CSV table of C-alpha atoms in Angstrom, one decimal:
chain,number,residue,atom,x,y,z
A,1,UNK,CA,-23.7,-13.0,-10.4
A,2,UNK,CA,-26.1,-14.9,-12.3
A,3,UNK,CA,-26.1,-18.8,-12.2
A,4,UNK,CA,-25.8,-18.6,-16.8
A,5,UNK,CA,-22.6,-16.3,-15.3
A,6,UNK,CA,-21.0,-19.0,-13.3
A,7,UNK,CA,-22.0,-21.5,-16.1
A,8,UNK,CA,-20.5,-19.7,-18.8
A,9,UNK,CA,-17.4,-19.4,-16.8
A,10,UNK,CA,-17.1,-23.1,-16.2
A,11,UNK,CA,-17.0,-23.5,-19.9
A,12,UNK,CA,-14.1,-21.2,-20.4
A,13,UNK,CA,-10.8,-22.9,-21.2
A,14,UNK,CA,-8.7,-20.1,-20.6
A,15,UNK,CA,-10.1,-20.2,-17.0
A,16,UNK,CA,-7.6,-23.4,-16.5
A,17,UNK,CA,-4.6,-21.6,-18.2
A,18,UNK,CA,-1.5,-21.1,-16.2
A,19,UNK,CA,-1.1,-17.8,-17.7
A,20,UNK,CA,-4.5,-17.1,-16.7
A,21,UNK,CA,-3.9,-18.0,-13.4
A,22,UNK,CA,-0.6,-16.7,-12.9
A,23,UNK,CA,-2.8,-13.0,-14.0
A,24,UNK,CA,-5.4,-13.4,-11.4
A,25,UNK,CA,-2.7,-14.2,-8.9
A,26,UNK,CA,-1.2,-11.1,-9.3
A,27,UNK,CA,-4.3,-8.8,-9.4
A,28,UNK,CA,-5.4,-10.5,-6.4
A,29,UNK,CA,-2.0,-9.5,-4.6
A,30,UNK,CA,-2.4,-6.0,-5.6
A,31,UNK,CA,-5.8,-5.9,-4.7
A,32,UNK,CA,-4.8,-7.0,-1.0
A,33,UNK,CA,-1.5,-4.8,-0.9
A,34,UNK,CA,-3.9,-2.1,-1.1
A,35,UNK,CA,-6.4,-3.1,1.0
A,36,UNK,CA,-3.5,-3.7,3.9
A,37,UNK,CA,-2.3,-0.1,3.1
A,38,UNK,CA,-5.3,1.9,3.0
A,39,UNK,CA,-7.4,0.0,5.5
A,40,UNK,CA,-5.0,-0.8,8.1
A,41,UNK,CA,-2.1,1.5,7.6
A,42,UNK,CA,-3.3,4.4,6.8
A,43,UNK,CA,-6.6,4.3,8.9
A,44,UNK,CA,-4.2,4.0,11.7
A,45,UNK,CA,-1.5,6.6,10.6
A,46,UNK,CA,-1.4,9.1,13.9
A,47,UNK,CA,-2.7,6.5,16.1
A,48,UNK,CA,-0.7,3.3,16.0
A,49,UNK,CA,2.1,4.4,13.0
A,50,UNK,CA,3.4,7.5,13.3
A,51,UNK,CA,3.7,9.8,9.8
A,52,UNK,CA,7.5,8.6,9.6
A,53,UNK,CA,6.2,4.9,9.9
A,54,UNK,CA,3.7,4.9,7.5
A,55,UNK,CA,6.3,6.7,5.4
A,56,UNK,CA,8.6,4.0,6.0
A,57,UNK,CA,6.2,1.2,5.2
A,58,UNK,CA,4.8,3.1,1.5
A,59,UNK,CA,8.5,2.8,0.7
A,60,UNK,CA,9.2,-0.6,1.5
A,61,UNK,CA,6.2,-1.5,-0.5
A,62,UNK,CA,7.7,0.6,-3.5
A,63,UNK,CA,10.2,-2.3,-3.2
A,64,UNK,CA,7.8,-5.1,-3.2
A,65,UNK,CA,5.5,-3.6,-5.9
A,66,UNK,CA,8.5,-4.1,-8.6
A,67,UNK,CA,9.4,-7.5,-7.4
A,68,UNK,CA,5.5,-8.6,-7.6
A,69,UNK,CA,5.7,-6.8,-11.3
A,70,UNK,CA,8.7,-8.7,-12.5
A,71,UNK,CA,7.8,-11.8,-11.1
A,72,UNK,CA,4.1,-11.4,-13.0
A,73,UNK,CA,6.2,-10.0,-16.3
A,74,UNK,CA,8.5,-12.8,-16.4
A,75,UNK,CA,5.7,-15.6,-15.9
A,76,UNK,CA,3.8,-13.9,-18.7
A,77,UNK,CA,6.8,-13.7,-21.4
A,78,UNK,CA,7.8,-17.7,-20.7
A,79,UNK,CA,4.1,-18.3,-21.3
A,80,UNK,CA,4.1,-16.4,-24.4
A,81,UNK,CA,7.5,-17.4,-25.4
A,82,UNK,CA,7.7,-21.0,-25.2
A,83,UNK,CA,4.7,-22.0,-27.6
A,84,UNK,CA,6.4,-19.7,-30.2
A,85,UNK,CA,9.7,-19.1,-30.4
A,86,UNK,CA,10.2,-17.9,-34.2
A,87,UNK,CA,10.8,-14.1,-33.3
A,88,UNK,CA,13.6,-15.3,-30.5
A,89,UNK,CA,14.7,-17.3,-33.6
A,90,UNK,CA,15.1,-14.6,-36.0
A,91,UNK,CA,16.5,-12.1,-33.4
A,92,UNK,CA,19.3,-14.6,-32.6
A,93,UNK,CA,19.6,-15.8,-35.8
A,94,UNK,CA,19.4,-19.5,-34.5
A,95,UNK,CA,17.5,-22.4,-35.9
A,96,UNK,CA,15.2,-22.9,-32.3
A,97,UNK,CA,12.4,-25.6,-32.3
A,98,UNK,CA,9.0,-23.8,-32.3
A,99,UNK,CA,8.1,-24.9,-29.0
A,100,UNK,CA,10.3,-25.1,-25.9
A,101,UNK,CA,9.9,-26.0,-22.4
A,102,UNK,CA,9.4,-23.7,-19.7
A,103,UNK,CA,13.1,-24.4,-18.3
A,104,UNK,CA,14.4,-23.9,-21.4
A,105,UNK,CA,12.4,-20.6,-21.5
A,106,UNK,CA,14.1,-19.6,-18.5
A,107,UNK,CA,17.7,-20.8,-19.5
A,108,UNK,CA,17.0,-18.5,-22.4
A,109,UNK,CA,16.2,-15.5,-21.2
A,110,UNK,CA,18.3,-15.5,-18.4
A,111,UNK,CA,21.1,-15.9,-20.4
A,112,UNK,CA,20.2,-13.0,-22.5
A,113,UNK,CA,19.9,-10.8,-20.1
A,114,UNK,CA,16.0,-10.7,-20.6
A,115,UNK,CA,15.0,-10.8,-17.6
A,116,UNK,CA,16.8,-7.9,-16.2
A,117,UNK,CA,14.0,-5.3,-16.9
A,118,UNK,CA,14.4,-1.9,-16.3
A,119,UNK,CA,10.8,-0.4,-16.6
A,120,UNK,CA,7.5,-1.0,-18.3
A,121,UNK,CA,9.0,0.6,-21.6
A,122,UNK,CA,12.0,-1.7,-21.5
A,123,UNK,CA,9.7,-4.7,-21.2
A,124,UNK,CA,7.2,-3.5,-24.3
A,125,UNK,CA,11.1,-3.5,-26.3
A,126,UNK,CA,11.8,-7.0,-25.1
A,127,UNK,CA,8.5,-8.2,-26.0
A,128,UNK,CA,8.9,-6.9,-29.6
A,129,UNK,CA,12.3,-8.4,-29.9
A,130,UNK,CA,11.6,-12.0,-28.6
A,131,UNK,CA,7.8,-12.6,-29.1
A,132,UNK,CA,5.7,-12.7,-32.0
A,133,UNK,CA,3.4,-10.0,-32.4
A,134,UNK,CA,0.4,-12.6,-31.8
A,135,UNK,CA,2.1,-13.8,-28.7
A,136,UNK,CA,2.5,-10.5,-27.2
A,137,UNK,CA,0.8,-9.3,-24.8
A,138,UNK,CA,2.9,-6.7,-23.6
A,139,UNK,CA,2.2,-4.3,-26.6
A,140,UNK,CA,-1.4,-3.7,-25.2
A,141,UNK,CA,0.0,-2.1,-22.0
A,142,UNK,CA,-1.8,1.6,-22.5
A,143,UNK,CA,0.6,4.5,-22.4
A,144,UNK,CA,-1.1,6.1,-19.6
A,145,UNK,CA,-0.1,2.4,-17.5
A,146,UNK,CA,3.2,2.5,-18.9
A,147,UNK,CA,4.3,5.8,-18.1
A,148,UNK,CA,3.2,5.7,-14.6
A,149,UNK,CA,5.1,2.6,-14.0
A,150,UNK,CA,8.3,3.9,-15.4
A,151,UNK,CA,8.1,6.7,-13.1
A,152,UNK,CA,7.4,4.2,-10.0
A,153,UNK,CA,10.8,2.9,-11.4
A,154,UNK,CA,12.6,5.9,-10.4
A,155,UNK,CA,11.0,6.0,-7.4
A,156,UNK,CA,11.9,2.7,-6.0
A,157,UNK,CA,15.6,3.0,-7.8
A,158,UNK,CA,16.0,5.7,-5.2
A,159,UNK,CA,14.7,3.7,-2.3
A,160,UNK,CA,17.1,1.2,-3.2
A,161,UNK,CA,19.9,2.7,-4.0
A,162,UNK,CA,20.1,6.2,-2.5
A,163,UNK,CA,22.7,7.4,-5.1
A,164,UNK,CA,23.2,11.1,-6.7
A,165,UNK,CA,22.3,9.4,-9.8
A,166,UNK,CA,19.1,8.1,-8.8
A,167,UNK,CA,18.1,11.2,-6.4
A,168,UNK,CA,18.7,13.2,-9.8
A,169,UNK,CA,16.3,11.0,-12.0
A,170,UNK,CA,13.8,11.2,-9.0
A,171,UNK,CA,13.9,15.0,-8.8
A,172,UNK,CA,12.9,14.8,-12.5
A,173,UNK,CA,9.7,12.3,-12.3
A,174,UNK,CA,8.8,14.8,-9.1
A,175,UNK,CA,8.6,17.4,-11.6
A,176,UNK,CA,6.5,15.5,-13.7
A,177,UNK,CA,3.5,15.5,-10.6
A,178,UNK,CA,4.1,19.1,-9.7
A,179,UNK,CA,6.3,18.5,-7.0
A,180,UNK,CA,8.9,21.4,-7.2
A,181,UNK,CA,10.7,20.7,-3.6
A,182,UNK,CA,12.7,17.2,-2.5
A,183,UNK,CA,10.7,14.6,-0.3
A,184,UNK,CA,11.3,11.1,0.3
A,185,UNK,CA,9.3,8.9,-1.4
A,186,UNK,CA,7.3,7.8,1.2
A,187,UNK,CA,6.1,11.3,1.9
A,188,UNK,CA,5.9,12.2,-1.8
A,189,UNK,CA,3.5,8.8,-2.1
A,190,UNK,CA,1.6,9.8,0.8
A,191,UNK,CA,0.7,13.0,-0.7
A,192,UNK,CA,-2.7,13.6,-2.5
A,193,UNK,CA,-2.6,14.3,-6.4
A,194,UNK,CA,-5.1,16.8,-6.0
A,195,UNK,CA,-6.6,18.3,-2.7
A,196,UNK,CA,-10.1,17.9,-3.7
A,197,UNK,CA,-9.6,14.2,-3.9
A,198,UNK,CA,-9.0,11.2,-1.3
A,199,UNK,CA,-6.5,9.1,-3.2
A,200,UNK,CA,-3.1,9.5,-2.4
A,201,UNK,CA,0.0,9.0,-5.0
A,202,UNK,CA,0.3,5.7,-4.0
A,203,UNK,CA,-3.0,4.6,-5.3
A,204,UNK,CA,-2.4,5.8,-8.7
A,205,UNK,CA,0.7,4.3,-9.0
A,206,UNK,CA,-0.7,0.8,-8.0
A,207,UNK,CA,-3.8,1.2,-10.0
A,208,UNK,CA,-1.3,1.4,-13.3
A,209,UNK,CA,0.1,-1.8,-12.2
A,210,UNK,CA,-3.4,-3.2,-12.2
A,211,UNK,CA,-4.4,-1.5,-15.1
A,212,UNK,CA,-1.2,-3.2,-17.2
A,213,UNK,CA,-2.1,-6.5,-16.0
A,214,UNK,CA,-5.6,-6.1,-16.9
A,215,UNK,CA,-4.4,-4.9,-20.4
A,216,UNK,CA,-2.5,-8.0,-20.7
A,217,UNK,CA,-5.6,-10.2,-19.4
A,218,UNK,CA,-7.6,-8.4,-22.5
A,219,UNK,CA,-5.0,-9.5,-24.9
A,220,UNK,CA,-3.8,-13.1,-23.8
A,221,UNK,CA,-6.9,-14.0,-22.4
A,222,UNK,CA,-9.9,-12.1,-23.8
A,223,UNK,CA,-12.2,-14.8,-22.8
A,224,UNK,CA,-11.8,-14.1,-19.1
A,225,UNK,CA,-11.5,-10.6,-19.8
A,226,UNK,CA,-14.9,-10.2,-21.7
A,227,UNK,CA,-16.6,-12.8,-18.8
A,228,UNK,CA,-15.3,-10.1,-16.1
A,229,UNK,CA,-16.9,-6.4,-18.5
A,230,UNK,CA,-19.8,-8.6,-20.1
A,231,UNK,CA,-21.3,-5.9,-22.0
A,232,UNK,CA,-20.9,-2.9,-19.6
A,233,UNK,CA,-19.0,0.0,-21.4
A,234,UNK,CA,-16.7,0.9,-18.6
A,235,UNK,CA,-15.2,-0.9,-15.4
A,236,UNK,CA,-17.7,-0.5,-12.9
A,237,UNK,CA,-19.2,-2.2,-9.9
A,238,UNK,CA,-20.8,-5.3,-11.7
A,239,UNK,CA,-17.4,-5.5,-13.3
A,240,UNK,CA,-15.7,-5.6,-10.0
A,241,UNK,CA,-17.7,-7.8,-8.3
A,242,UNK,CA,-17.3,-10.7,-11.2
A,243,UNK,CA,-13.3,-10.3,-10.6
A,244,UNK,CA,-13.7,-10.1,-6.8
A,245,UNK,CA,-15.3,-13.5,-7.3
A,246,UNK,CA,-12.7,-14.8,-9.8
A,247,UNK,CA,-10.3,-13.9,-6.9
A,248,UNK,CA,-12.3,-15.9,-4.3
A,249,UNK,CA,-11.7,-19.0,-6.4
A,250,UNK,CA,-8.4,-18.7,-7.8
A,251,UNK,CA,-6.2,-21.3,-6.3
A,252,UNK,CA,-2.8,-20.3,-4.3
A,253,UNK,CA,-0.9,-21.5,-7.5
A,254,UNK,CA,-1.4,-22.1,-10.8
A,255,UNK,CA,-2.9,-25.4,-12.2
């Protein structure tokens, strides 16, 4: 981390924006969760935690992962909508004020049921309905991240409901990942996608939520995104070092 990079960071207006702060807070939360699961739970599996207990912990985190994602998605929807309601006005065929307060934004979206998110595809659909193209960061979520998040919702739904319908959907999801026999969600997420690799499936799914938020940052807060990646062609250790620095200096709540 050079002095020039730090000086550049101080002069980026996006750094103090509420939406960016929510984004880095959310990404830091994903990172912290991953460190807890893999450095502690998995490392102690067979020592402190039995395989069953590790599976139960992973399943509990499927619920938390979706809760955190929906918290973040709702915050970003409001940050984008409250500065330009023109698309929502067109959708509702109403003459709304061009800008609204955060509370008004929450009231509109709760009343319309737009906070009842089904998956990432549903989120992208909602974005198209209520946000202008220039204010819609959800369109920037990659297909890879969207598909993984959609599938993760089916895993979460089974853990949460254990219904026959959610099980049928889960079995269909498993087939995409060459899991032909039914296993509990925790066991599935603890298994390796490929025997030749060390990562487990939960890492692949968790990484998709991180990628989606990074895609959102690229669209909504391009200067902060650029500060992280600089001139690197791919996300590498240098980028990760800058990302780590942003996590360290991020406040507990947005300014």
